[in-house]
XYZ file of C-alpha atoms in Angstrom:
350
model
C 46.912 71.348 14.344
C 46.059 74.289 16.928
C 44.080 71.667 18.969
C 47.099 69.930 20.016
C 49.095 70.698 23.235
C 52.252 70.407 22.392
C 54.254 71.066 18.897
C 55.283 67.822 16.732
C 59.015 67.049 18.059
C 61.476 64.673 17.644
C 60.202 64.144 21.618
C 56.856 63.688 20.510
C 56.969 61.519 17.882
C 57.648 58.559 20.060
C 54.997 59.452 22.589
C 51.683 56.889 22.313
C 49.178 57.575 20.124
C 46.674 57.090 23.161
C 48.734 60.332 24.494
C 47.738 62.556 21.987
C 44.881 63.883 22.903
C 41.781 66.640 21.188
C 39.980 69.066 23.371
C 35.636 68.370 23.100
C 32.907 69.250 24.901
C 35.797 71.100 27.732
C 37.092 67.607 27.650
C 40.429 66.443 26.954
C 40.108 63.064 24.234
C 42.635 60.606 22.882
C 42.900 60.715 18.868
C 43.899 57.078 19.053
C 43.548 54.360 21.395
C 46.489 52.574 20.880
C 49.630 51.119 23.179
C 52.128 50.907 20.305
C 54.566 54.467 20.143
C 53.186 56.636 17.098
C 56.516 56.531 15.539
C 56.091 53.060 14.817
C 52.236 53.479 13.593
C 53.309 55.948 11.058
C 55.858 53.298 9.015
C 54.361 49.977 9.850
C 56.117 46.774 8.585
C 53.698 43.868 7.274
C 54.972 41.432 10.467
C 53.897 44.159 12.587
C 49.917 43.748 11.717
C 48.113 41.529 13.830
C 48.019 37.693 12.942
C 50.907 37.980 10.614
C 50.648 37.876 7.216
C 51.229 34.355 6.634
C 48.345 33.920 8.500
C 45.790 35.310 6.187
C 45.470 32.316 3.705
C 44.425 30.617 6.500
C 41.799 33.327 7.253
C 40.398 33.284 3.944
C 40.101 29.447 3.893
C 37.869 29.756 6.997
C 35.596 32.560 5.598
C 35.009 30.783 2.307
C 34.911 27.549 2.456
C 37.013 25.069 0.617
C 35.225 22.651 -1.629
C 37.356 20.768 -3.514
C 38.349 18.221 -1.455
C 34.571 17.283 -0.630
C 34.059 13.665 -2.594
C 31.150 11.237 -2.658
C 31.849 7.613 -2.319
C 30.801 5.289 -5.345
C 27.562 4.534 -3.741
C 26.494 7.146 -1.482
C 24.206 6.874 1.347
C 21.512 9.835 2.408
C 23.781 10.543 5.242
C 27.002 11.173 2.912
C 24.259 13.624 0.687
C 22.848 15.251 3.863
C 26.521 15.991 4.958
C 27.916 17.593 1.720
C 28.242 21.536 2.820
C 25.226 23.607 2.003
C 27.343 25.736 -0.849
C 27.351 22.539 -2.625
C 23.773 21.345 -1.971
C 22.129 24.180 -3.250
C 23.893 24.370 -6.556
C 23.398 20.427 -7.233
C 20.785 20.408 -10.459
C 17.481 18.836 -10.012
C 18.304 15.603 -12.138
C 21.867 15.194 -10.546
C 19.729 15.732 -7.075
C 17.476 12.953 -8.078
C 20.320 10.974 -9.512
C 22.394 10.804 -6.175
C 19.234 10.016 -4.001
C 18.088 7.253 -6.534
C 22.006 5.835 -5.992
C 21.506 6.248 -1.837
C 18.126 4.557 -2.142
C 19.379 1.254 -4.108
C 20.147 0.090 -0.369
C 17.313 2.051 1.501
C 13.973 2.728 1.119
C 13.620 5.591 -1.268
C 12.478 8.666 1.009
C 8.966 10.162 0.704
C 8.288 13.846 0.672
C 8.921 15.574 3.406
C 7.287 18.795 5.197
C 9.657 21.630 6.025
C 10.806 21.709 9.701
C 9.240 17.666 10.401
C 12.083 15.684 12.262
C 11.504 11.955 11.446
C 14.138 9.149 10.718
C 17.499 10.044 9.534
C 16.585 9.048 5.674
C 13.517 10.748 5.827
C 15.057 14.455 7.097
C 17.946 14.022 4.799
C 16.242 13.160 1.702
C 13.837 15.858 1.842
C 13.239 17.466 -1.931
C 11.233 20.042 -1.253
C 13.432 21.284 1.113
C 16.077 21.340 -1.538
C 14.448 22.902 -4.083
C 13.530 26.042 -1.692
C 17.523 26.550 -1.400
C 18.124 25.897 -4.936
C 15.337 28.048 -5.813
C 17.156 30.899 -3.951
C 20.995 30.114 -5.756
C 18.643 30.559 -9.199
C 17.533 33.728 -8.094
C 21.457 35.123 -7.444
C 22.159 33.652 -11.183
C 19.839 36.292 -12.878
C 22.862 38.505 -14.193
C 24.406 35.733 -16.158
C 21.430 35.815 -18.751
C 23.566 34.025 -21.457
C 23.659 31.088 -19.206
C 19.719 31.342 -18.352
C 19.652 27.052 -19.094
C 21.775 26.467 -16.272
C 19.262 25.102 -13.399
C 16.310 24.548 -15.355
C 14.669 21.342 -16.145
C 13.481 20.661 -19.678
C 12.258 17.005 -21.105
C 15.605 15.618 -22.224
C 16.186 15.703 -18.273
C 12.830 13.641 -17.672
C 14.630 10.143 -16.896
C 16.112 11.755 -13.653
C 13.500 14.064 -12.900
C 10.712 12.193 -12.818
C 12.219 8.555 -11.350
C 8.730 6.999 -11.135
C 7.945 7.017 -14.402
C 7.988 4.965 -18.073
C 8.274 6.342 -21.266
C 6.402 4.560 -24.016
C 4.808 5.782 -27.744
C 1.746 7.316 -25.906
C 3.836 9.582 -24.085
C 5.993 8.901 -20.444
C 3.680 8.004 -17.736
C 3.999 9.548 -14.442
C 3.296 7.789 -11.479
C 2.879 9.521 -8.513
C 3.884 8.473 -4.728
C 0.442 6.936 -2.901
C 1.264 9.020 0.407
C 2.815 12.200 0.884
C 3.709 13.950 4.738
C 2.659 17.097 5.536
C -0.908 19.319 5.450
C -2.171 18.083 2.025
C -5.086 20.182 0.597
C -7.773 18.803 -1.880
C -5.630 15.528 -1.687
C -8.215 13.548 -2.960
C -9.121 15.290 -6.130
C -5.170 14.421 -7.053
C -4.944 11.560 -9.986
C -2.938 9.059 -9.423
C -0.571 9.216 -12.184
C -0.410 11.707 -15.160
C 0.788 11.270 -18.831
C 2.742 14.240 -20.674
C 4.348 14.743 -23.956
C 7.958 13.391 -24.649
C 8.721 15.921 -26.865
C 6.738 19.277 -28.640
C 7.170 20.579 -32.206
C 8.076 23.986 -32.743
C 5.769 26.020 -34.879
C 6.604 28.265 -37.796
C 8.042 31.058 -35.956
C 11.062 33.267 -35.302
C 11.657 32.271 -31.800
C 14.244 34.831 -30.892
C 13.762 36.685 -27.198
C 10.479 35.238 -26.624
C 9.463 32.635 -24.727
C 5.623 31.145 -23.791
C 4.917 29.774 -20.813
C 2.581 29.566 -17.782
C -0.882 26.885 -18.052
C -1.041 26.926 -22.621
C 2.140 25.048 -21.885
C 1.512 22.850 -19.020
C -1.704 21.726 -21.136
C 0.478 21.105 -24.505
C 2.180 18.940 -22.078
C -1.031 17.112 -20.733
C -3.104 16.518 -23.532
C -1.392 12.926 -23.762
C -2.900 12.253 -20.825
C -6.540 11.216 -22.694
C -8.654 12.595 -26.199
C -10.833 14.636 -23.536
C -8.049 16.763 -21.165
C -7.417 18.948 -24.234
C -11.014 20.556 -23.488
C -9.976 22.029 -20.106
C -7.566 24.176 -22.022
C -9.804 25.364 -24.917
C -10.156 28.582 -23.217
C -6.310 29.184 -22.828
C -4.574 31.855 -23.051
C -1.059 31.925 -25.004
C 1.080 33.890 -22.688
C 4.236 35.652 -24.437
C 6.798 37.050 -22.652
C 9.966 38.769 -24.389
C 13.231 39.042 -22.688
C 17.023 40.267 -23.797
C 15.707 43.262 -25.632
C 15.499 46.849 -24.747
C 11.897 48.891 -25.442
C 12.541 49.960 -28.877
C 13.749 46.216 -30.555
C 10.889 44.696 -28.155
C 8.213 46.808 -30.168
C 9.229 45.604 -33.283
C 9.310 41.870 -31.603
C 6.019 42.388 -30.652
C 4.492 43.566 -33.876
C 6.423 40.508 -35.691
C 4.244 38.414 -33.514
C 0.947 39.914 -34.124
C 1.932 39.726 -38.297
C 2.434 35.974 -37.396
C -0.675 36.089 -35.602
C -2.287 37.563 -38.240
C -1.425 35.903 -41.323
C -2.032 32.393 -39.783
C -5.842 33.327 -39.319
C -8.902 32.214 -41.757
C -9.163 34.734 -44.553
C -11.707 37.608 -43.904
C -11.450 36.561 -39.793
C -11.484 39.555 -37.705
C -8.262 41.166 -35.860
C -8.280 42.743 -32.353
C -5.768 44.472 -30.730
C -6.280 45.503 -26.755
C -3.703 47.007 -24.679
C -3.631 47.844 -20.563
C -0.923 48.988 -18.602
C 0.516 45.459 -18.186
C -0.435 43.738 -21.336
C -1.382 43.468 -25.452
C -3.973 41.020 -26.026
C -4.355 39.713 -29.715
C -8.237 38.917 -30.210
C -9.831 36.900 -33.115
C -13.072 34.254 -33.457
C -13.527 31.918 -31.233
C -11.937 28.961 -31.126
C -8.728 30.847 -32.166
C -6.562 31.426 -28.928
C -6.099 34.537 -27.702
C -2.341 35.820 -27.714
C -1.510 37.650 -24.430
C 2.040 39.803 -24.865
C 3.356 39.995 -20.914
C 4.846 44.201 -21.082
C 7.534 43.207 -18.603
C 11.077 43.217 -19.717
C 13.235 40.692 -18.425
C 17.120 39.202 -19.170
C 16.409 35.646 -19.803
C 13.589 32.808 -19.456
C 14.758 32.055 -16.308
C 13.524 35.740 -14.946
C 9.815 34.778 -16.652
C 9.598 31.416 -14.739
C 11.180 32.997 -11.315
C 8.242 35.076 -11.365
C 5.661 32.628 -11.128
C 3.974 32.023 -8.096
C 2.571 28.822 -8.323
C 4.570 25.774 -9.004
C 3.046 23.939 -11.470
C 2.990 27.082 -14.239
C 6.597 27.819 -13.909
C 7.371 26.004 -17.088
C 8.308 27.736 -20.368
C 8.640 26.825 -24.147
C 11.566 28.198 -26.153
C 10.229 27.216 -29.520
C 12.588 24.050 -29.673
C 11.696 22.966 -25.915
C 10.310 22.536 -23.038
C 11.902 24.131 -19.417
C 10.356 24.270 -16.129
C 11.532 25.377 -12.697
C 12.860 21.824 -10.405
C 9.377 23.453 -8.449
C 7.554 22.797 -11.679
C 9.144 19.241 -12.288
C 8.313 17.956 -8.857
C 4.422 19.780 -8.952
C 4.174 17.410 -11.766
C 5.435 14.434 -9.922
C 3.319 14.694 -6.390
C 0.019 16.444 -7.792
C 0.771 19.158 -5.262
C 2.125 22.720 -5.695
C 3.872 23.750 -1.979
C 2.699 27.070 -0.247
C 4.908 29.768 0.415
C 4.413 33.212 1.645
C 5.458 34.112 -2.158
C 1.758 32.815 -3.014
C 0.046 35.742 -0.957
C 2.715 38.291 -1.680
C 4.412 37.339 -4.464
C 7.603 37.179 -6.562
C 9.826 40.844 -6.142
């Protein structure tokens, strides 16, 4: 309190804050810059603080936006989807996405894929997919720390009527057809087949399922081999990737070693047994044709985390042990024969 010029006083206490002033540098400062007498600064009343009180409901309904009045008419049009708020767009699940274009197409031409940043007709722009699924993809990313709730976003095969609108399901498996022209740089376009068969459904083995989950291409060709006797061949040499999630180190070691037993006692009597581990893996080996089990040694919350982290659309899908969920990315791979490029391809998922 030496700094000060003058003594607190009855005098002073009514003096402007702005007058109160600190020596620095040989150079006399104000402490505040303020107009309003200290006196009054010291005991403030609530209708004293700038934009009243009564004021700041109205503040907070500006910085977060209200959603609850937002409504779609009974039939919607692409210009009623394109205009819901973006806080609402990105958290719309794949089906339900597909569900309210397929209702806004009844009276329009459904939209075609469309490339990110191309301006064409007002349909086109505002039924883009792809550009959806980028935003969604980033709302599933800020859901990672409720991994109870890991379903919520993913697609699995009960969803398949919605997700994949072009398609029929029959006793050979649900037929896939995909659109004949797509916008955009294509790559390899011509090497795409134009339509695909998967599985409806896959049986679980004999297995404790618990905190594991498989996923990447084993599962993506469990899902294809409908498609004809001879696809099953490309996937001979397949690796089962296992990843393990929702344990800590010590309970994931024993998870591991329940899987090799499994492993194990499900081989040929007398076949061999190999066990190789690396810094980022544990690789169970037998004779060939048996598959070789590949143990992922990264510890994540939920499934969701394991497909998040692939790269490339069309392996981001997963199998639980009871079914089959894939990334809206993975679902839409599937439909168009075409996996979209993103800088996360050259430097990856963080």
């Amino acid at each position: 309190m030496g700094m000060f010029s003058k003594r607190w006083s009855k005098e002073t206490e009514t003096r402007s804050a702005a007058d109160i002033r600190y020596v620095a540098n040989s150079a006399r400062r104000p402490i505040l810059r303020l107009s309003t007498a200290t006196s009054e600064k010291l005991h403030p009343q609530y209708q004293d603080i700038p934009g009243k009180w009564e004021n700041m409901s109205k503040l907070a309904q500006d910085a977060v936006p209200s959603l609850v009045d937002v409504e779609l008419p009974e039939r919607p049009s692409l210009s009623d989807i394109a205009n819901l708020p973006s806080e609402i767009r990105s958290r719309v699940s794949y089906p339900s996405f597909w569900r309210m274009l397929s209702l806004a197409s009844e009276s329009q031409e459904r939209p075609a894929k469309r490339q990110k940043g191309v301006k064409e007709t007002d349909s086109g722009s505002e039924g883009d997919v792809d550009e959806w699924i980028l935003a969604y993809e980033r709302y599933l990313g800020n859901t990672r720390h409720f991994p109870t709730e890991w379903k919520h976003g993913l697609v699995s095969l009960e969803d398949a009527n919605d997700a994949f609108p072009d398609s029929a399901l029959s006793n050979n498996g649900r037929l896939i057809i995909r659109p004949q022209t797509l916008s955009g740089y294509l790559v390899l376009g011509e090497e795409r087949a134009s339509n695909i068969r998967i599985q409806p459904s896959v049986a679980a083995s004999d297995l404790d399922w618990n905190n594991h989950l498989v996923a990447g291409g084993i599962v993506l060709g469990a899902l294809l081999v409908a498609d004809s006797p001879d696809s099953s061949k490309q996937w001979e040499s397949s690796d089962i990737d296992v990843y393990v999630y929702g344990l800590g180190p010590q309970a994931a070691t024993e998870k591991i070693k329940h899987i090799f037993q499994v492993f194990r006692a499900n081989l040929p009597r007398g076949a061999p047994t190999l066990v190789v581990r690396n810094s980022k893996t544990i690789t169970f080996y037998s004779d060939f044709p048996t598959r070789r089990i590949q143990i992922v040694l990264k510890l994540v919350k939920s499934p969701k985390d394991v497909l998040l982290n692939f790269d490339l659309d069309i392996c981001a899908i997963g199998w639980d042990g009871s079914n089959v969920w894939m990334l809206p990315r993975a679902a839409r791979a599937l439909e168009t024969g075409f996996n979209i490029f993103t800088m996360n391809l050259i430097q990856g998922h963080l």
